[in-house]
PDB file of C-alpha atoms in Angstrom:
ATOM      1  CA  MET T 299     -21.542  22.325  14.426  1.00 57.00           C
ATOM      2  CA  HIS T 300     -18.325  20.454  15.815  1.00 71.00           C
ATOM      3  CA  ASP T 301     -16.248  21.789  18.670  1.00 85.00           C
ATOM      4  CA  THR T 302     -12.558  21.895  17.848  1.00 89.00           C
ATOM      5  CA  ARG T 303     -11.218  22.070  21.099  1.00 91.00           C
ATOM      6  CA  ARG T 304     -13.125  18.728  21.662  1.00 90.00           C
ATOM      7  CA  VAL T 305     -11.994  17.250  18.309  1.00 90.00           C
ATOM      8  CA  ALA T 306      -8.362  18.309  19.602  1.00 91.00           C
ATOM      9  CA  ASN T 307      -9.061  16.781  22.559  1.00 90.00           C
ATOM     10  CA  LEU T 308     -10.102  13.286  21.350  1.00 89.00           C
ATOM     11  CA  LEU T 309      -7.132  13.036  18.803  1.00 90.00           C
ATOM     12  CA  GLY T 310      -5.050  14.053  21.910  1.00 91.00           C
ATOM     13  CA  ALA T 311      -6.029  11.668  24.044  1.00 92.00           C
ATOM     14  CA  THR T 312      -6.049   9.037  20.929  1.00 93.00           C
ATOM     15  CA  ALA T 313      -2.412   9.735  20.303  1.00 92.00           C
ATOM     16  CA  LEU T 314      -1.271   9.092  23.595  1.00 92.00           C
ATOM     17  CA  ALA T 315      -3.130   5.539  24.229  1.00 93.00           C
ATOM     18  CA  LEU T 316      -1.796   4.908  20.836  1.00 93.00           C
ATOM     19  CA  VAL T 317       1.770   5.471  22.165  1.00 92.00           C
ATOM     20  CA  ASP T 318       1.350   4.272  25.952  1.00 93.00           C
ATOM     21  CA  GLY T 319       0.232   0.775  24.360  1.00 92.00           C
ATOM     22  CA  THR T 320       2.979   0.851  21.458  1.00 92.00           C
ATOM     23  CA  LEU T 321       5.684   1.315  23.520  1.00 92.00           C
ATOM     24  CA  ASN T 322       4.405  -0.815  26.050  1.00 93.00           C
ATOM     25  CA  GLY T 323       4.238  -3.391  23.475  1.00 92.00           C
ATOM     26  CA  ILE T 324       7.706  -3.269  22.376  1.00 93.00           C
ATOM     27  CA  SER T 325       8.850  -3.186  25.595  1.00 93.00           C
ATOM     28  CA  GLY T 326       7.218  -6.092  26.617  1.00 92.00           C
ATOM     29  CA  THR T 327       8.041  -7.896  23.268  1.00 89.00           C
ATOM     30  CA  THR T 328      11.790  -6.915  23.140  1.00 90.00           C
ATOM     31  CA  GLY T 329      12.934  -6.095  26.523  1.00 91.00           C
ATOM     32  CA  LEU T 330      13.717  -2.400  24.829  1.00 91.00           C
ATOM     33  CA  GLY T 331      12.948   1.438  25.405  1.00 89.00           C
ATOM     34  CA  GLY T 332      12.026   3.827  23.075  1.00 87.00           C
ATOM     35  CA  SER T 333      15.173   5.311  22.054  1.00 93.00           C
ATOM     36  CA  SER T 334      16.697   1.733  21.699  1.00 95.00           C
ATOM     37  CA  ALA T 335      14.181   0.682  19.467  1.00 95.00           C
ATOM     38  CA  ALA T 336      14.182   3.490  17.068  1.00 95.00           C
ATOM     39  CA  ALA T 337      17.722   2.778  16.606  1.00 96.00           C
ATOM     40  CA  LEU T 338      17.052  -0.576  15.591  1.00 96.00           C
ATOM     41  CA  VAL T 339      14.526   0.537  13.506  1.00 95.00           C
ATOM     42  CA  VAL T 340      16.563   3.293  11.837  1.00 95.00           C
ATOM     43  CA  LEU T 341      19.741   1.079  11.421  1.00 96.00           C
ATOM     44  CA  ALA T 342      17.750  -1.811   9.511  1.00 95.00           C
ATOM     45  CA  GLY T 343      16.752   0.877   6.762  1.00 92.00           C
ATOM     46  CA  SER T 344      19.784   2.528   6.977  1.00 92.00           C
ATOM     47  CA  PRO T 345      22.439   0.397   7.774  1.00 91.00           C
ATOM     48  CA  GLY T 346      26.315   2.044   7.896  1.00 91.00           C
ATOM     49  CA  LEU T 347      24.992   5.338   9.667  1.00 92.00           C
ATOM     50  CA  GLY T 348      27.316   7.314  11.954  1.00 91.00           C
ATOM     51  CA  GLY T 349      26.607   7.694  15.780  1.00 90.00           C
ATOM     52  CA  THR T 350      25.876  11.204  15.101  1.00 90.00           C
ATOM     53  CA  GLU T 351      23.033  10.943  12.294  1.00 92.00           C
ATOM     54  CA  LEU T 352      21.607   8.083  13.843  1.00 94.00           C
ATOM     55  CA  GLY T 353      21.242  10.498  16.865  1.00 93.00           C
ATOM     56  CA  ARG T 354      19.651  13.105  14.868  1.00 92.00           C
ATOM     57  CA  ARG T 355      17.000  10.511  13.668  1.00 92.00           C
ATOM     58  CA  ILE T 356      15.901   9.175  16.832  1.00 92.00           C
ATOM     59  CA  GLY T 357      16.486  12.652  18.677  1.00 90.00           C
ATOM     60  CA  LEU T 358      19.722  12.564  20.886  1.00 93.00           C
ATOM     61  CA  THR T 359      22.887  13.903  20.991  1.00 92.00           C
ATOM     62  CA  GLN T 360      25.602  13.248  20.145  1.00 90.00           C
ATOM     63  CA  SER T 361      27.009  12.203  23.466  1.00 92.00           C
ATOM     64  CA  ALA T 362      23.756  10.273  24.123  1.00 95.00           C
ATOM     65  CA  ALA T 363      23.513   8.253  20.824  1.00 93.00           C
ATOM     66  CA  ALA T 364      27.313   7.139  21.692  1.00 93.00           C
ATOM     67  CA  ARG T 365      26.302   5.843  24.778  1.00 95.00           C
ATOM     68  CA  LEU T 366      23.227   4.054  23.045  1.00 96.00           C
ATOM     69  CA  VAL T 367      25.447   2.471  20.160  1.00 95.00           C
ATOM     70  CA  ASP T 368      27.815   1.152  23.004  1.00 96.00           C
ATOM     71  CA  SER T 369      24.923  -0.206  24.889  1.00 96.00           C
ATOM     72  CA  LEU T 370      23.320  -2.193  21.521  1.00 96.00           C
ATOM     73  CA  GLN T 371      27.110  -3.271  20.993  1.00 96.00           C
ATOM     74  CA  ALA T 372      27.110  -4.527  24.502  1.00 97.00           C
ATOM     75  CA  ALA T 373      23.883  -6.297  23.863  1.00 96.00           C
ATOM     76  CA  GLY T 374      25.532  -8.217  20.640  1.00 97.00           C
ATOM     77  CA  LEU T 375      22.538  -5.853  18.297  1.00 97.00           C
ATOM     78  CA  ALA T 376      24.906  -3.444  16.793  1.00 97.00           C
ATOM     79  CA  GLU T 377      28.297  -3.521  15.708  1.00 96.00           C
ATOM     80  CA  ARG T 378      30.610  -0.476  14.978  1.00 93.00           C
ATOM     81  CA  SER T 379      32.811  -0.760  11.807  1.00 90.00           C
ATOM     82  CA  PRO T 380      35.476   1.926  10.472  1.00 85.00           C
ATOM     83  CA  GLY T 381      33.999   4.443   7.534  1.00 74.00           C
ATOM     84  CA  GLU T 382      35.778   6.654   5.835  1.00 76.00           C
ATOM     85  CA  GLY T 383      38.032   9.335   7.669  1.00 75.00           C
ATOM     86  CA  ARG T 384      36.865   9.543  10.772  1.00 78.00           C
ATOM     87  CA  HIS T 385      33.192   8.243  10.346  1.00 79.00           C
ATOM     88  CA  VAL T 386      32.404   4.886  12.124  1.00 85.00           C
ATOM     89  CA  SER T 387      29.289   3.036  10.718  1.00 94.00           C
ATOM     90  CA  VAL T 388      26.816   1.214  12.756  1.00 95.00           C
ATOM     91  CA  THR T 389      25.495  -1.710  11.718  1.00 95.00           C
ATOM     92  CA  LEU T 390      22.803  -4.234  13.169  1.00 97.00           C
ATOM     93  CA  THR T 391      24.029  -7.975  14.009  1.00 97.00           C
ATOM     94  CA  SER T 392      21.827 -10.463  12.734  1.00 97.00           C
ATOM     95  CA  GLU T 393      20.265 -10.181  16.379  1.00 97.00           C
ATOM     96  CA  GLY T 394      19.827  -7.028  16.077  1.00 97.00           C
ATOM     97  CA  ARG T 395      18.051  -7.163  12.509  1.00 96.00           C
ATOM     98  CA  SER T 396      16.049  -9.692  13.933  1.00 96.00           C
ATOM     99  CA  ARG T 397      14.814  -7.523  17.198  1.00 96.00           C
ATOM    100  CA  ALA T 398      13.962  -4.625  14.636  1.00 95.00           C
ATOM    101  CA  ARG T 399      11.601  -6.997  13.208  1.00 94.00           C
ATOM    102  CA  SER T 400      10.143  -7.651  16.418  1.00 95.00           C
ATOM    103  CA  VAL T 401       9.580  -4.132  17.227  1.00 94.00           C
ATOM    104  CA  LEU T 402       7.754  -3.267  14.017  1.00 93.00           C
ATOM    105  CA  GLU T 403       5.719  -6.403  14.781  1.00 93.00           C
ATOM    106  CA  ALA T 404       4.712  -5.347  18.020  1.00 92.00           C
ATOM    107  CA  ARG T 405       4.053  -1.877  16.996  1.00 91.00           C
ATOM    108  CA  GLY T 406       1.981  -2.872  14.243  1.00 90.00           C
ATOM    109  CA  GLY T 407       0.178  -5.449  16.211  1.00 90.00           C
ATOM    110  CA  THR T 408      -0.940  -2.484  18.394  1.00 90.00           C
ATOM    111  CA  LEU T 409      -2.235  -0.005  16.300  1.00 92.00           C
ATOM    112  CA  ASP T 410      -3.710  -3.096  13.702  1.00 94.00           C
ATOM    113  CA  ASP T 411      -5.930  -3.650  16.774  1.00 93.00           C
ATOM    114  CA  ALA T 412      -6.705  -0.102  17.031  1.00 94.00           C
ATOM    115  CA  VAL T 413      -7.217   0.206  13.464  1.00 95.00           C
ATOM    116  CA  SER T 414      -9.623  -3.131  13.315  1.00 95.00           C
ATOM    117  CA  ALA T 415     -12.219  -0.892  15.070  1.00 95.00           C
ATOM    118  CA  LEU T 416     -13.061   0.395  11.604  1.00 95.00           C
ATOM    119  CA  ASP T 417     -14.537  -0.510   8.707  1.00 96.00           C
ATOM    120  CA  ALA T 418     -12.678  -0.875   5.305  1.00 95.00           C
ATOM    121  CA  ALA T 419     -14.469   2.686   3.955  1.00 96.00           C
ATOM    122  CA  GLU T 420     -13.444   4.264   7.376  1.00 96.00           C
ATOM    123  CA  GLN T 421      -9.977   3.031   7.379  1.00 95.00           C
ATOM    124  CA  ALA T 422      -9.480   4.747   4.067  1.00 94.00           C
ATOM    125  CA  GLN T 423     -11.285   8.023   5.336  1.00 95.00           C
ATOM    126  CA  LEU T 424      -8.686   7.548   8.481  1.00 94.00           C
ATOM    127  CA  ALA T 425      -5.657   7.265   6.093  1.00 93.00           C
ATOM    128  CA  GLY T 426      -6.698  10.633   4.027  1.00 92.00           C
ATOM    129  CA  LEU T 427      -7.219  12.313   7.261  1.00 94.00           C
ATOM    130  CA  LEU T 428      -3.854  10.953   8.130  1.00 93.00           C
ATOM    131  CA  ASP T 429      -2.090  12.133   5.160  1.00 92.00           C
ATOM    132  CA  LYS T 430      -3.389  15.346   6.024  1.00 92.00           C
ATOM    133  CA  LEU T 431      -2.229  15.679   9.837  1.00 92.00           C
ATOM    134  CA  LEU T 432       1.051  14.255   8.740  1.00 91.00           C
ATOM    135  CA  THR T 433       1.626  16.688   5.986  1.00 90.00           C
ATOM    136  CA  ARG T 434       0.562  19.745   8.516  1.00 90.00           C
ATOM    137  CA  LEU T 435       2.715  18.343  11.291  1.00 89.00           C
ATOM    138  CA  TYR T 436       5.924  17.720   9.058  1.00 89.00           C
ATOM    139  CA  GLN T 437       5.934  21.992   9.090  1.00 86.00           C
ATOM    140  CA  GLY T 438       6.531  21.793  12.709  1.00 72.00           C
ATOM    141  CA  ALA T 439       9.353  18.827  12.603  1.00 75.00           C
ATOM    142  CA  ASP T 440      13.011  18.774  12.989  1.00 67.00           C
ATOM    143  CA  SER T 441      12.899  16.102   9.739  1.00 80.00           C
ATOM    144  CA  ALA T 442      10.935  13.464   8.664  1.00 84.00           C
ATOM    145  CA  HIS T 443      13.152  10.908   9.528  1.00 84.00           C
ATOM    146  CA  ARG T 444      12.565  11.765  13.212  1.00 83.00           C
ATOM    147  CA  MET T 445       8.918  11.611  12.641  1.00 85.00           C
ATOM    148  CA  CYS T 446       9.320   8.172  11.114  1.00 87.00           C
ATOM    149  CA  ARG T 447      11.581   6.857  13.495  1.00 86.00           C
ATOM    150  CA  LEU T 448       9.590   3.615  14.298  1.00 85.00           C
ATOM    151  CA  CYS T 449       7.817   3.854  10.987  1.00 87.00           C
ATOM    152  CA  ASP T 450       7.356   0.380   9.182  1.00 87.00           C
ATOM    153  CA  ARG T 451       8.415   2.159   5.660  1.00 85.00           C
ATOM    154  CA  ALA T 452       7.687  -0.990   3.650  1.00 83.00           C
ATOM    155  CA  GLY T 453       3.835  -0.844   5.122  1.00 83.00           C
ATOM    156  CA  CYS T 454       3.692   2.981   4.774  1.00 83.00           C
ATOM    157  CA  VAL T 455       4.880   3.237   0.973  1.00 84.00           C
ATOM    158  CA  SER T 456       2.978   0.108  -0.040  1.00 84.00           C
ATOM    159  CA  GLY T 457       0.442   0.888  -2.997  1.00 85.00           C
ATOM    160  CA  ALA T 458       1.056   5.026  -2.085  1.00 86.00           C
ATOM    161  CA  VAL T 459       3.308   7.842  -0.812  1.00 89.00           C
ATOM    162  CA  CYS T 460       4.550   8.332   2.178  1.00 88.00           C
ATOM    163  CA  PRO T 461       2.896  11.312   3.154  1.00 90.00           C
ATOM    164  CA  VAL T 462       5.790  12.755   5.511  1.00 88.00           C
ATOM    165  CA  GLY T 463       8.646  11.839   2.838  1.00 88.00           C
ATOM    166  CA  GLN T 464       6.221  14.042   0.286  1.00 88.00           C
ATOM    167  CA  ALA T 465       6.048  16.903   2.513  1.00 88.00           C
ATOM    168  CA  GLU T 466       9.620  16.604   3.222  1.00 87.00           C
ATOM    169  CA  ARG T 467      10.624  16.899  -0.861  1.00 87.00           C
ATOM    170  CA  ASP T 468       7.977  19.544  -1.008  1.00 87.00           C
ATOM    171  CA  SER T 469       9.577  21.557   1.048  1.00 85.00           C
ATOM    172  CA  ARG T 470      12.899  21.439  -0.666  1.00 83.00           C
ATOM    173  CA  ALA T 471      11.427  21.936  -4.009  1.00 83.00           C
ATOM    174  CA  GLY T 472      10.281  25.455  -2.439  1.00 73.00           C
ATOM    175  CA  GLU T 473      13.796  26.564  -0.992  1.00 67.00           C
TER     176      GLU T 473
END
């Protein structure tokens, strides 16, 4: 017989250890904090977003996102350019794109190390379980973009369907 409370506690401890390791790895490698790192990853995948949409995707208010873009611009990682109407597009500089790749490499290193404790069959089993958990977690999320703000999108969809993106599509189809 399994103990749901224990399993939930083990999952919580694992999640926190992974978050701590990931953010420490990103910070140590790139010198960036969580919001800045997430902004670079989001902008690398969606160049030309406006500051408000960028903030929404990484969980910041419009004013906090504007300050973040200011700091990324001051660091030479991003540029603003006029868009249509009042829209201002934010794109990464070449240094910003390079730093975004470093963020994903640091994130991947931490996660790859954790997953390497499992053999191939266990990794396949874990992938199925994570698909199921992420689908469930999407139900309480603000958006798929926010959940996946530090995701390596290419790695997620390599030979598979992103469970968060699928949950969002399923949710929209049910409306």
